[in-house]
PDB file of C-alpha atoms in Angstrom:
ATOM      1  CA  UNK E 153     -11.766  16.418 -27.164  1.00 46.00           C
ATOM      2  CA  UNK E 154     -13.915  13.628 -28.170  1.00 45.00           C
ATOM      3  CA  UNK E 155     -11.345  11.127 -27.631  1.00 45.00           C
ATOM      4  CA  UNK E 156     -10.974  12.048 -24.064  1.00 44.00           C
ATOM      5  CA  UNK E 157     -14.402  12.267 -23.339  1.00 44.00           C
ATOM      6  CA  UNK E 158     -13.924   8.559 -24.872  1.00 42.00           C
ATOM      7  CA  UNK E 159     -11.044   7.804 -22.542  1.00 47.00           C
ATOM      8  CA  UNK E 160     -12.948   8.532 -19.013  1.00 45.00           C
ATOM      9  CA  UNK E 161     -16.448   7.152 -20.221  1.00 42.00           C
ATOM     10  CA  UNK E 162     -14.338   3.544 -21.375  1.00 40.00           C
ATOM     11  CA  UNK E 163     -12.104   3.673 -18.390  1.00 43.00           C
ATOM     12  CA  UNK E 164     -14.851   4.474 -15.720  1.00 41.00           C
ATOM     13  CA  UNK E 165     -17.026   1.818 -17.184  1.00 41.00           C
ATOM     14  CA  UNK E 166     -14.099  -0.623 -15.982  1.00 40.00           C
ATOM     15  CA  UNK E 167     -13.643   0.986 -12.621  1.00 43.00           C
ATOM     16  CA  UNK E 168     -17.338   1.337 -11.995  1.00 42.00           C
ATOM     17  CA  UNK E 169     -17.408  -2.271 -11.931  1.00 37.00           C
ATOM     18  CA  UNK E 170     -15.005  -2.849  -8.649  1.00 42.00           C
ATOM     19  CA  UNK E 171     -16.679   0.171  -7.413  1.00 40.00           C
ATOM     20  CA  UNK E 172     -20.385  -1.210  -7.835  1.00 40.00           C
ATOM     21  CA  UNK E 173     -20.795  -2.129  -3.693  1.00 39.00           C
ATOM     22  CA  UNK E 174     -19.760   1.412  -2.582  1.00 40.00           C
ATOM     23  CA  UNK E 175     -22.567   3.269  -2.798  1.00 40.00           C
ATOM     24  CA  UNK E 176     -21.523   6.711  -0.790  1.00 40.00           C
ATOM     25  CA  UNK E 177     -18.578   7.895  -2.832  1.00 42.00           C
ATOM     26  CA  UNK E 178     -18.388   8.455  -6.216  1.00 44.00           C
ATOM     27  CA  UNK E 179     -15.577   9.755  -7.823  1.00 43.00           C
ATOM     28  CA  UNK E 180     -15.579  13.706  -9.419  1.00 43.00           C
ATOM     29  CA  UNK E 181     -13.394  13.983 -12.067  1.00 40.00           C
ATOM     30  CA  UNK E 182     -13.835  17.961 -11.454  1.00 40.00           C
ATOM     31  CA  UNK E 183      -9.469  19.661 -10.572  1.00 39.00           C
ATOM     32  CA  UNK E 184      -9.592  20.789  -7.507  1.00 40.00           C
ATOM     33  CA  UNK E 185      -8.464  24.245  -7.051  1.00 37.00           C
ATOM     34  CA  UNK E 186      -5.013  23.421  -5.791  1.00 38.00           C
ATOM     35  CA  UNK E 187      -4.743  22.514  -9.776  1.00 39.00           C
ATOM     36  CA  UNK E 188      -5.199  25.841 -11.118  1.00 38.00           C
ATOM     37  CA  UNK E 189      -2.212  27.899 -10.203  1.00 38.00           C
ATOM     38  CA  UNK E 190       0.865  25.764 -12.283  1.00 40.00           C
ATOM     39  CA  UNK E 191       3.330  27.006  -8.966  1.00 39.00           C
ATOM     40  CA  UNK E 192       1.169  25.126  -6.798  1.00 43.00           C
ATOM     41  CA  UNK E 193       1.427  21.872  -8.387  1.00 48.00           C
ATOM     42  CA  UNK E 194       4.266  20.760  -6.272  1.00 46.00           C
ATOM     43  CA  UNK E 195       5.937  18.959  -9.206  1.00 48.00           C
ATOM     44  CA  UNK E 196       9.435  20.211  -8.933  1.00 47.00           C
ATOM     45  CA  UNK E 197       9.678  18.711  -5.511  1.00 49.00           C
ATOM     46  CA  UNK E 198       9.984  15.403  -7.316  1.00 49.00           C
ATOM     47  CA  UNK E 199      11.905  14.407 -10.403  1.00 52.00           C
ATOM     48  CA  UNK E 200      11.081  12.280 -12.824  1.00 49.00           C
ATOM     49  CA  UNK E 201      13.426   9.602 -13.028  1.00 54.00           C
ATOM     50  CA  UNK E 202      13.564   6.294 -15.602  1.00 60.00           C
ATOM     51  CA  UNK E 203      12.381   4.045 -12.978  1.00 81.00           C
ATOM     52  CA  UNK E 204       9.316   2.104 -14.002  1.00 86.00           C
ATOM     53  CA  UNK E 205       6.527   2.413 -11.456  1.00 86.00           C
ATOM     54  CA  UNK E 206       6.237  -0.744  -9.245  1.00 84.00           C
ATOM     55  CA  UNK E 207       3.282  -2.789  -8.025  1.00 80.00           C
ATOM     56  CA  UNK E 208       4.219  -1.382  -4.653  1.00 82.00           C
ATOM     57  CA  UNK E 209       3.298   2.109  -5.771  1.00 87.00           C
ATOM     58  CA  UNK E 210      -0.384   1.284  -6.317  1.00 84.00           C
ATOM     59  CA  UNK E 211      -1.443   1.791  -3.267  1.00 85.00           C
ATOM     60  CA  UNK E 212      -0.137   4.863  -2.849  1.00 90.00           C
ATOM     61  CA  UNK E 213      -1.382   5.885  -6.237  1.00 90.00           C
ATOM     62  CA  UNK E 214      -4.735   4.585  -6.409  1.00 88.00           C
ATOM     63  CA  UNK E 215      -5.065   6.261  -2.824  1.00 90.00           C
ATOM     64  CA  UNK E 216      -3.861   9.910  -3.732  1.00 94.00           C
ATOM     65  CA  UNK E 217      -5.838   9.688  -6.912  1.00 93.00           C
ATOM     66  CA  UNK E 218      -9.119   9.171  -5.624  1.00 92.00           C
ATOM     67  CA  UNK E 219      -8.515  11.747  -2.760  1.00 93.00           C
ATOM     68  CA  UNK E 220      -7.081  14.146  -5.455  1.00 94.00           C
ATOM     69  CA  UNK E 221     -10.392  13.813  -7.699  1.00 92.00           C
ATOM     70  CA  UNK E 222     -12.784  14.505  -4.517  1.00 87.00           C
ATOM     71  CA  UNK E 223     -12.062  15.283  -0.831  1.00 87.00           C
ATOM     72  CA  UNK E 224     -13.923  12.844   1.544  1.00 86.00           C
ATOM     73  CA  UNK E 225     -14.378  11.443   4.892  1.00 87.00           C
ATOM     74  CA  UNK E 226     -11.627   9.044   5.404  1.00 87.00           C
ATOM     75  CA  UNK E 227     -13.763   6.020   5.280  1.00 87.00           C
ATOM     76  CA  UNK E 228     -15.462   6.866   2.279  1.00 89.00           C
ATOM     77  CA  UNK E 229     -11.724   7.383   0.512  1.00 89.00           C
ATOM     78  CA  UNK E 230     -10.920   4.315   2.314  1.00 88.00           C
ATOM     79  CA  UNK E 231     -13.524   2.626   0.534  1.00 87.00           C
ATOM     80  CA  UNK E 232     -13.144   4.265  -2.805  1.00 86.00           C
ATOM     81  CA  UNK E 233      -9.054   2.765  -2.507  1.00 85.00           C
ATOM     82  CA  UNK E 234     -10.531  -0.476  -1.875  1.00 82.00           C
ATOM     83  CA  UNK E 235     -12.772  -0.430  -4.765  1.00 81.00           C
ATOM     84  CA  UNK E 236      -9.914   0.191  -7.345  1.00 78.00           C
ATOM     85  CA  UNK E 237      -8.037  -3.404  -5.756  1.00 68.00           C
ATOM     86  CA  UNK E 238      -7.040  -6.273  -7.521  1.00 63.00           C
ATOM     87  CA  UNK E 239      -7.588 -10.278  -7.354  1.00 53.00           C
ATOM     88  CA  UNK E 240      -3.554  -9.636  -6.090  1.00 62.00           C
ATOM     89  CA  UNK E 241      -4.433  -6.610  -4.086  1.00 68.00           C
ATOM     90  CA  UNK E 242      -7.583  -7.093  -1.762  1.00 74.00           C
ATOM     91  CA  UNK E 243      -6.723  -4.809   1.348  1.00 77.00           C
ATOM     92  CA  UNK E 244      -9.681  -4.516   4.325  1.00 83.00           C
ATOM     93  CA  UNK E 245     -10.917  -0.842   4.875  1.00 86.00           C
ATOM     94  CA  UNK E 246      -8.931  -1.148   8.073  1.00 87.00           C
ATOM     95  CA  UNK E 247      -5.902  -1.738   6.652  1.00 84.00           C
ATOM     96  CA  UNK E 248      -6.249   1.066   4.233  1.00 86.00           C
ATOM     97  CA  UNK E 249      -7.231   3.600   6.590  1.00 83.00           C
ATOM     98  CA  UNK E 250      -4.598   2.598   9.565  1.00 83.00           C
ATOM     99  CA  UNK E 251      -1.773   2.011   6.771  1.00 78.00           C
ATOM    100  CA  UNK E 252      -1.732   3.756   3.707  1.00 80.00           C
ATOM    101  CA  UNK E 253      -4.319   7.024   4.736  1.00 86.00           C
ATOM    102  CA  UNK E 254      -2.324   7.485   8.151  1.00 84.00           C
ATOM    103  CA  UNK E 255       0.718   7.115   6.129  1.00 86.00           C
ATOM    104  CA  UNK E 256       0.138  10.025   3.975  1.00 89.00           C
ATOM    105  CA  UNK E 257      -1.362  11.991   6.114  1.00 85.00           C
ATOM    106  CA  UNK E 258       2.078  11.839   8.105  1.00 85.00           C
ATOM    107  CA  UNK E 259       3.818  12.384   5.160  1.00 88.00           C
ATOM    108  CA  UNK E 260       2.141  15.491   4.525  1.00 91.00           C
ATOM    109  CA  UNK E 261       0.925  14.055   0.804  1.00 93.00           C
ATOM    110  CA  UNK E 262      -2.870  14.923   2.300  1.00 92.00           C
ATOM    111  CA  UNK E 263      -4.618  16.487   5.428  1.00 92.00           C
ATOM    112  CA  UNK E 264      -7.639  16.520   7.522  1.00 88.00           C
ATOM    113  CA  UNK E 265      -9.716  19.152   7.878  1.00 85.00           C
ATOM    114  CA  UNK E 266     -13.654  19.308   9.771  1.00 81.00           C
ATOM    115  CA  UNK E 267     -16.675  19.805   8.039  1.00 75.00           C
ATOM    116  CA  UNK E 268     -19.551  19.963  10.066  1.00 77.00           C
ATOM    117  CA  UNK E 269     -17.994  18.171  12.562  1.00 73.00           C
ATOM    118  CA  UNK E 270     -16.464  15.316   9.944  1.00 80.00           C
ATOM    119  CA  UNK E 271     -13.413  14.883   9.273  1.00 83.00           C
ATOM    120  CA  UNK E 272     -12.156  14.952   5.519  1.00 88.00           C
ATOM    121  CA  UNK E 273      -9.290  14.539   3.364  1.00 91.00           C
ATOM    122  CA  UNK E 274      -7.537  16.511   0.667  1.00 93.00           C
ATOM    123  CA  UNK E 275      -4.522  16.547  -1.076  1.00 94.00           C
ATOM    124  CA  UNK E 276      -1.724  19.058  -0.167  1.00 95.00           C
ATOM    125  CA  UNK E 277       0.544  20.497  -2.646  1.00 95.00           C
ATOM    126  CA  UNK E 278       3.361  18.288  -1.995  1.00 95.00           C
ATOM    127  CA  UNK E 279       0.374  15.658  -2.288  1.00 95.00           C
ATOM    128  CA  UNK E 280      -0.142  16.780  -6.017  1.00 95.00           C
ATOM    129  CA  UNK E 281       3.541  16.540  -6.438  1.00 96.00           C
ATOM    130  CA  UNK E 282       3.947  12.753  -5.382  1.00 95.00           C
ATOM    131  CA  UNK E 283       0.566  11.926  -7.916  1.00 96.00           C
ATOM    132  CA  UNK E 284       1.970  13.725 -10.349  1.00 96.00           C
ATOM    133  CA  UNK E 285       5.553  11.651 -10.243  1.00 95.00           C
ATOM    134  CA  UNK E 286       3.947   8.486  -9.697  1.00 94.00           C
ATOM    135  CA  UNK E 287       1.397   9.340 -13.039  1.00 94.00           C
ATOM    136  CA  UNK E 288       4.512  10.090 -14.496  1.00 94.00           C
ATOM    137  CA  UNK E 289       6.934   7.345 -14.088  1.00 92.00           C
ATOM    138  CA  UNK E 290       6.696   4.146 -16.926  1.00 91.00           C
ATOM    139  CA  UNK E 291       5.458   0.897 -16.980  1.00 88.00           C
ATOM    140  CA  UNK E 292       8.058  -2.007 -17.596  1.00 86.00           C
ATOM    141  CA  UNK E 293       5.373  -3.850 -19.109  1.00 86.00           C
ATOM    142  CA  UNK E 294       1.480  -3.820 -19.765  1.00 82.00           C
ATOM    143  CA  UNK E 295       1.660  -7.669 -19.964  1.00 79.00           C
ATOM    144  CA  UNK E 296      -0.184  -9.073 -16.792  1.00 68.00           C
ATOM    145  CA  UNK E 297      -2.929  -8.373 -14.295  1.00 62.00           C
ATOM    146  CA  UNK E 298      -1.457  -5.813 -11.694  1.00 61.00           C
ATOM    147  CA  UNK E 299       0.470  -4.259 -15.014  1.00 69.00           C
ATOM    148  CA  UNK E 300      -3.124  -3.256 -16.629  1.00 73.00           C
ATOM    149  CA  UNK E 301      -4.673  -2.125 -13.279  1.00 75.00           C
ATOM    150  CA  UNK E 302      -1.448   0.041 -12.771  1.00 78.00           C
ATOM    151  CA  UNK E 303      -2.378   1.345 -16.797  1.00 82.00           C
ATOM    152  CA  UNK E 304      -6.016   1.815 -16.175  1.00 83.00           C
ATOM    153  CA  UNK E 305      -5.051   3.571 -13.201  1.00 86.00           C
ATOM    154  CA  UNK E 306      -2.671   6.135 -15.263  1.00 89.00           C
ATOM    155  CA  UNK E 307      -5.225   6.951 -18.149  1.00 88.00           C
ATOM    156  CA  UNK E 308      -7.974   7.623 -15.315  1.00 86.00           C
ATOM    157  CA  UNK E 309      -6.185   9.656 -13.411  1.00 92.00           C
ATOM    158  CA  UNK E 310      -5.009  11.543 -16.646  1.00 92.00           C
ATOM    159  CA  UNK E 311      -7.270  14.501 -16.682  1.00 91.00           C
ATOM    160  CA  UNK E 312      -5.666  15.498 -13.156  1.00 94.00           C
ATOM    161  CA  UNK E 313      -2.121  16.099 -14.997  1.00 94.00           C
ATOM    162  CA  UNK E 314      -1.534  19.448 -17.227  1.00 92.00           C
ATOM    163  CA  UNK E 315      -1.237  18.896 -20.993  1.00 92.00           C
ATOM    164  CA  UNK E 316       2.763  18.237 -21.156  1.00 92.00           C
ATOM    165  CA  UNK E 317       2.595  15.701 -18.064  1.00 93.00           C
ATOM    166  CA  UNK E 318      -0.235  14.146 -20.162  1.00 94.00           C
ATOM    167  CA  UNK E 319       1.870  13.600 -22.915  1.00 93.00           C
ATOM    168  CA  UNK E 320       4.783  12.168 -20.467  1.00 93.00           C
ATOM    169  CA  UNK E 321       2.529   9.428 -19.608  1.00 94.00           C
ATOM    170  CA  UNK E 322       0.864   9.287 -22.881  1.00 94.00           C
ATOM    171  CA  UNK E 323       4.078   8.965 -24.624  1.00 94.00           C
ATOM    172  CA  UNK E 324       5.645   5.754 -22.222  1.00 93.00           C
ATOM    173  CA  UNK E 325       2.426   3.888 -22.502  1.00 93.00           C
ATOM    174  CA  UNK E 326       3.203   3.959 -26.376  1.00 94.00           C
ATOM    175  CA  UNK E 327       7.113   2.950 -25.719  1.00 93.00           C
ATOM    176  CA  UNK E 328       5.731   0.235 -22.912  1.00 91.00           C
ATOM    177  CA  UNK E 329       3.231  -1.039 -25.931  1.00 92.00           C
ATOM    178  CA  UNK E 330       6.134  -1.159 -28.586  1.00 93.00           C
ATOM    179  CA  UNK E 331       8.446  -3.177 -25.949  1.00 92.00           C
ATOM    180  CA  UNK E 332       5.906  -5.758 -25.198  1.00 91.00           C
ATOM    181  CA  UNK E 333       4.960  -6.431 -29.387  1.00 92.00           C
ATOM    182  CA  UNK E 334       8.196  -6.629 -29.639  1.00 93.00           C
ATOM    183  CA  UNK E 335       8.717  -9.484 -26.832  1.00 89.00           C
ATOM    184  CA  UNK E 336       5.697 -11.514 -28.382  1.00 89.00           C
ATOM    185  CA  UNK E 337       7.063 -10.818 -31.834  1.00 90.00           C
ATOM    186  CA  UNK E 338      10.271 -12.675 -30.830  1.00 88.00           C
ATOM    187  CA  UNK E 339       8.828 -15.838 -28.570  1.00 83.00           C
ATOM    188  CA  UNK E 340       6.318 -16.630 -31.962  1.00 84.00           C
ATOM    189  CA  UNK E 341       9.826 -16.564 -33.857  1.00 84.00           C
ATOM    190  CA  UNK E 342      10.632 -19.524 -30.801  1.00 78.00           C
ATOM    191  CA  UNK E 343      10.168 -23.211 -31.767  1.00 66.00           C
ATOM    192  CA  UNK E 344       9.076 -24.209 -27.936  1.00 70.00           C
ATOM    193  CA  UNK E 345       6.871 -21.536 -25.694  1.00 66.00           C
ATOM    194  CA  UNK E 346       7.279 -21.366 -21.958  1.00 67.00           C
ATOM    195  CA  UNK E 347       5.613 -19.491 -19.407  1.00 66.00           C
ATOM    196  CA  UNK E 348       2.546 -20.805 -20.279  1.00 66.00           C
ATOM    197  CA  UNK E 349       1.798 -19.236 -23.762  1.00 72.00           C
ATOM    198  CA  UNK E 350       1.623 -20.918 -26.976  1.00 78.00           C
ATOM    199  CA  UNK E 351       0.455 -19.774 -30.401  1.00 81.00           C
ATOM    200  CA  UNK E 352      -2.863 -18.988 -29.997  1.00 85.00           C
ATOM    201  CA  UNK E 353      -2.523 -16.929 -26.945  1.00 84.00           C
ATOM    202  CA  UNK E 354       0.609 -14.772 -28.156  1.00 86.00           C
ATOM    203  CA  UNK E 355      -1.348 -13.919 -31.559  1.00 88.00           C
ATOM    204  CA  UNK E 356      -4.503 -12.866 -29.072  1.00 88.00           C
ATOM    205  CA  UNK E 357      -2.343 -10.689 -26.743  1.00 86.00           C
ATOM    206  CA  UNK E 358      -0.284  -9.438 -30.000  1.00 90.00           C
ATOM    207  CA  UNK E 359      -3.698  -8.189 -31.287  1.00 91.00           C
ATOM    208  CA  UNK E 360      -5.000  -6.707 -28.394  1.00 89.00           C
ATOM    209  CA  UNK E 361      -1.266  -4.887 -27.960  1.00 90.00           C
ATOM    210  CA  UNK E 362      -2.317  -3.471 -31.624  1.00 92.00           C
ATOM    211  CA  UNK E 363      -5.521  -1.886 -30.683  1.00 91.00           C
ATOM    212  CA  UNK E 364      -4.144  -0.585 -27.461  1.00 89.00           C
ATOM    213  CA  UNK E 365      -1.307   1.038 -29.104  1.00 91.00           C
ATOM    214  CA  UNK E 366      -3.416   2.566 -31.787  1.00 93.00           C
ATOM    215  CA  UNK E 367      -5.799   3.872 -29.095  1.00 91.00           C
ATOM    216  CA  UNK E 368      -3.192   5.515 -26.816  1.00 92.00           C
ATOM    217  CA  UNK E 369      -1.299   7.080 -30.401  1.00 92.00           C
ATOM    218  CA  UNK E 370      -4.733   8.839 -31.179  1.00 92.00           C
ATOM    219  CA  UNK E 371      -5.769   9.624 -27.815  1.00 90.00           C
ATOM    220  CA  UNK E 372      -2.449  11.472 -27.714  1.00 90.00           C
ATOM    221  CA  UNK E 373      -2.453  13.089 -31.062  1.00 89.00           C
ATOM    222  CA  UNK E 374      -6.339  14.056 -30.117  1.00 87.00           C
ATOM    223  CA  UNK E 375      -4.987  15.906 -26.769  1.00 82.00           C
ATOM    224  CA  UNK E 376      -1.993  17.689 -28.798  1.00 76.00           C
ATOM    225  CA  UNK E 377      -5.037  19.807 -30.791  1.00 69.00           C
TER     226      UNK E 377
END
C-alpha cells in the first residue's frame, strides 16, 4: 500500500507540472462506479494481443484516461488531454475536442450527458474496455521521450485497472526494462557508438534503467500483498 500511495504522489508530481496552466480541472483518481461490477468492465470486448502500444495510441489513451478518472465538460477534458502532451505532441484544444473527443464519442468509447444545462463526458463500458487494452498492451522500449510519456501514462492510470490487469502492465514494464539494459549492455561491448550515445551517456541511461526496474519489481511485489 505504501508503495502505491508512492507511485501516484511521484507520478502526479510529474504530470502536475504540464498541467500547472489549467486551473479548472483537476484530475480524481476516485473509480467511477462503472468500475465496481467486474461484468461491466467491458474487457472481453478486446483482447490483449503482443502488439506494443504505439505513439499513435496516446492520444487516445491519455484522452480516455483523464475522462475515465473524472467526468467533465468537454473543454475542461479537452484541456486536461492537452496538459498530459509532449514537446512531440502539442495538439490545440480545438483539435482535441473536434478530433479525438468527437471521435470517441462516435465510437461509443464515451458519451454526453447534461448537467445543469452542461454538457459532460463519461466513459461507457466499451470505453473502459478500450483503456483497459490500451493500459494493457507493452512498450517496445522505455528508451526516448514519447516512450516515457507513454510509461508515465501507464503507471498513472494504474489504479483504474483491477489487481491482475495491474500486474499485466506491471509485469511488461519489467520485460520492456530488461530488453532495453540489455541493448545498452551490448552497444558499451561496441568499439564505435552511433546514434548519438557514447560512454558516458549509455552508463547514465544504464543506471537510471536500474532504478526504474527495481522500482516497478517492488511496486509490483508491494501490490501482490
Amino acid at each position: 500500500m505504501i508503495m502505491i500511495i508512492i507511485c501516484n504522489i511521484v507520478v502526479f508530481a510529474v504530470l502536475s507540472l504540464r498541467m500547472s496552466r489549467n486551473k479548472r480541472f483537476s484530475i480524481n483518481m476516485q473509480i467511477p462506479k462503472i468500475y465496481e461490477s467486474e461484468q461491466d468492465r467491458g474487457f472481453a470486448n478486446y483482447k490483449v494481443e503482443k502488439r506494443y502500444l504505439r505513439s499513435t495510441d496516446f492520444p487516445e489513451l491519455a484522452a480516455l484516461g483523464v475522462i475515465a478518472c473524472r467526468e467533465a465538460q468537454v473543454s475542461d477534458a479537452a484541456i486536461a488531454v492537452q496538459s498530459l502532451g509532449t514537446i512531440d505532441w502539442t495538439p490545440t484544444v480545438d483539435v482535441i475536442e473536434c478530433a479525438f473527443l468527437q471521435s470517441l464519442d462516435s465510437s461509443d468509447l464515451v458519451e454526453k450527458f447534461d448537467t445543469f444545462g452542461r454538457q459532460r463526458l463519461c466513459i461507457t463500458q466499451k470505453g473502459l474496455g478500450r483503456l483497459t487494452y490500451l493500459l494493457c498492451r507493452p512498450l517496445q522500449s522505455s528508451l526516448g521521450g514519447l516512450a516515457a510519456d507513454r510509461m508515465i501514462l501507464k503507471i498513472y492510470f494504474l489504479g483504474l485497472l483491477d489487481a491482475a490487469e495491474r500486474r499485466v502492465v506491471l509485469s511488461d514494464l519489467e520485460e520492456c526494462y530488461r530488453r532495453d539494459i540489455s541493448k545498452i549492455r551490448k552497444k558499451l561491448t561496441c568499439e564505435t557508438f552511433s546514434d548519438g550515445w557514447s560512454p558516458q551517456s549509455l552508463d547514465r541511461g544504464l543506471s537510471r534503467l536500474k532504478q526504474d526496474i527495481s522500482w516497478v519489481t517492488r511496486l509490483k511485489e508491494d501490490m501482490a500483498h
